């Protein structure tokens, strides 16, 4: 799968995308995020600090329980505010 990072997550991690191989056929957005947090200290710190992280799967907003598959594109981003 392709994982995309946006805004402050991209800045913290120093990358905008990466490939991730699923390890479970029952993977969800939450399990992928947890696995990626094990890989990246900056992501683990963001989650641990209570950062709200939004997700999209194949360009559709997703919840932590949304299932993901090997060919999916999963994007993580902080909530966006503007004016």
PDB file of C-alpha atoms in Angstrom:
ATOM      1  CA  UNK A   1       0.000   0.000   0.000  1.00  0.00           C
ATOM      2  CA  UNK A   2       0.996   3.600  -0.421  1.00  0.00           C
ATOM      3  CA  UNK A   3       0.889   5.809   2.669  1.00  0.00           C
ATOM      4  CA  UNK A   4       0.749   9.581   2.262  1.00  0.00           C
ATOM      5  CA  UNK A   5       1.492  12.178   4.933  1.00  0.00           C
ATOM      6  CA  UNK A   6       0.248  15.758   4.792  1.00  0.00           C
ATOM      7  CA  UNK A   7       0.854  19.100   6.512  1.00  0.00           C
ATOM      8  CA  UNK A   8       2.491  18.941   9.956  1.00  0.00           C
ATOM      9  CA  UNK A   9       2.785  15.135   9.813  1.00  0.00           C
ATOM     10  CA  UNK A  10       4.811  15.431   6.611  1.00  0.00           C
ATOM     11  CA  UNK A  11       6.986  18.074   8.262  1.00  0.00           C
ATOM     12  CA  UNK A  12       7.551  16.004  11.425  1.00  0.00           C
ATOM     13  CA  UNK A  13       8.395  12.832   9.525  1.00  0.00           C
ATOM     14  CA  UNK A  14      10.422  14.486   6.797  1.00  0.00           C
ATOM     15  CA  UNK A  15       8.667  12.484   4.100  1.00  0.00           C
ATOM     16  CA  UNK A  16       5.465  12.773   2.147  1.00  0.00           C
ATOM     17  CA  UNK A  17       4.928   9.119   1.233  1.00  0.00           C
ATOM     18  CA  UNK A  18       6.137   5.607   1.789  1.00  0.00           C
ATOM     19  CA  UNK A  19       5.287   2.033   0.888  1.00  0.00           C
ATOM     20  CA  UNK A  20       3.912  -0.224   3.601  1.00  0.00           C
ATOM     21  CA  UNK A  21       3.344  -3.982   3.366  1.00  0.00           C
ATOM     22  CA  UNK A  22       0.339  -5.189   5.317  1.00  0.00           C
ATOM     23  CA  UNK A  23       1.015  -7.957   7.795  1.00  0.00           C
ATOM     24  CA  UNK A  24      -2.614  -8.905   8.432  1.00  0.00           C
ATOM     25  CA  UNK A  25      -5.597  -9.544   6.175  1.00  0.00           C
ATOM     26  CA  UNK A  26      -7.777  -7.863   8.838  1.00  0.00           C
ATOM     27  CA  UNK A  27      -5.875  -4.561   8.812  1.00  0.00           C
ATOM     28  CA  UNK A  28      -7.640  -1.307   9.573  1.00  0.00           C
ATOM     29  CA  UNK A  29      -6.613   2.330   9.483  1.00  0.00           C
ATOM     30  CA  UNK A  30      -5.878   2.081  13.221  1.00  0.00           C
ATOM     31  CA  UNK A  31      -3.635  -0.980  12.921  1.00  0.00           C
ATOM     32  CA  UNK A  32      -1.691   0.605  10.055  1.00  0.00           C
ATOM     33  CA  UNK A  33      -1.253   3.839  12.004  1.00  0.00           C
ATOM     34  CA  UNK A  34      -0.042   1.900  15.053  1.00  0.00           C
ATOM     35  CA  UNK A  35       2.444  -0.083  12.951  1.00  0.00           C
ATOM     36  CA  UNK A  36       3.744   3.084  11.306  1.00  0.00           C
ATOM     37  CA  UNK A  37       4.129   4.717  14.728  1.00  0.00           C
ATOM     38  CA  UNK A  38       6.438   1.835  15.655  1.00  0.00           C
ATOM     39  CA  UNK A  39       8.512   2.670  12.576  1.00  0.00           C
ATOM     40  CA  UNK A  40       8.616   6.455  13.069  1.00  0.00           C
ATOM     41  CA  UNK A  41       9.376   8.078  16.430  1.00  0.00           C
ATOM     42  CA  UNK A  42       7.917  11.401  15.243  1.00  0.00           C
ATOM     43  CA  UNK A  43       4.580   9.770  14.431  1.00  0.00           C
ATOM     44  CA  UNK A  44       4.539   7.923  17.756  1.00  0.00           C
ATOM     45  CA  UNK A  45       5.231  11.221  19.530  1.00  0.00           C
ATOM     46  CA  UNK A  46       2.404  12.957  17.650  1.00  0.00           C
ATOM     47  CA  UNK A  47      -0.060  10.238  18.607  1.00  0.00           C
ATOM     48  CA  UNK A  48       1.192  10.160  22.190  1.00  0.00           C
ATOM     49  CA  UNK A  49       0.827  13.915  22.504  1.00  0.00           C
ATOM     50  CA  UNK A  50      -2.866  13.568  21.746  1.00  0.00           C
ATOM     51  CA  UNK A  51      -2.658  14.873  18.185  1.00  0.00           C
ATOM     52  CA  UNK A  52      -5.837  14.345  16.232  1.00  0.00           C
ATOM     53  CA  UNK A  53      -4.946  12.508  13.048  1.00  0.00           C
ATOM     54  CA  UNK A  54      -7.457  12.131  10.254  1.00  0.00           C
ATOM     55  CA  UNK A  55      -7.285   9.457   7.577  1.00  0.00           C
ATOM     56  CA  UNK A  56      -8.524   8.773   4.093  1.00  0.00           C
ATOM     57  CA  UNK A  57      -8.521   5.480   2.223  1.00  0.00           C
ATOM     58  CA  UNK A  58      -8.493   5.764  -1.547  1.00  0.00           C
ATOM     59  CA  UNK A  59      -9.370   9.459  -1.217  1.00  0.00           C
ATOM     60  CA  UNK A  60     -12.446   8.845   0.955  1.00  0.00           C
ATOM     61  CA  UNK A  61     -12.554   9.959   4.579  1.00  0.00           C
ATOM     62  CA  UNK A  62     -12.074   6.987   6.877  1.00  0.00           C
ATOM     63  CA  UNK A  63     -12.450   6.063  10.529  1.00  0.00           C
ATOM     64  CA  UNK A  64      -9.933   4.083  12.580  1.00  0.00           C
ATOM     65  CA  UNK A  65     -12.061   0.960  11.976  1.00  0.00           C
ATOM     66  CA  UNK A  66     -12.066   1.303   8.178  1.00  0.00           C
ATOM     67  CA  UNK A  67     -10.577  -1.836   6.591  1.00  0.00           C
ATOM     68  CA  UNK A  68      -7.566  -1.470   4.306  1.00  0.00           C
ATOM     69  CA  UNK A  69      -6.126  -3.764   1.638  1.00  0.00           C
ATOM     70  CA  UNK A  70      -2.739  -4.203   0.020  1.00  0.00           C
ATOM     71  CA  UNK A  71      -3.373  -1.994  -3.022  1.00  0.00           C
ATOM     72  CA  UNK A  72      -4.966   0.896  -1.128  1.00  0.00           C
ATOM     73  CA  UNK A  73      -3.737   4.438  -0.742  1.00  0.00           C
ATOM     74  CA  UNK A  74      -3.961   5.587   2.872  1.00  0.00           C
ATOM     75  CA  UNK A  75      -3.445   9.236   3.738  1.00  0.00           C
ATOM     76  CA  UNK A  76      -2.879  10.695   7.198  1.00  0.00           C
ATOM     77  CA  UNK A  77      -3.274  14.381   7.999  1.00  0.00           C
ATOM     78  CA  UNK A  78      -4.053  16.699  10.875  1.00  0.00           C
ATOM     79  CA  UNK A  79      -7.424  18.436  10.947  1.00  0.00           C
ATOM     80  CA  UNK A  80      -7.450  21.454   8.676  1.00  0.00           C
ATOM     81  CA  UNK A  81      -8.666  24.850   9.731  1.00  0.00           C
ATOM     82  CA  UNK A  82      -8.808  27.911   7.655  1.00  0.00           C
ATOM     83  CA  UNK A  83     -10.460  31.179   7.079  1.00  0.00           C
TER      84      UNK A  83
END
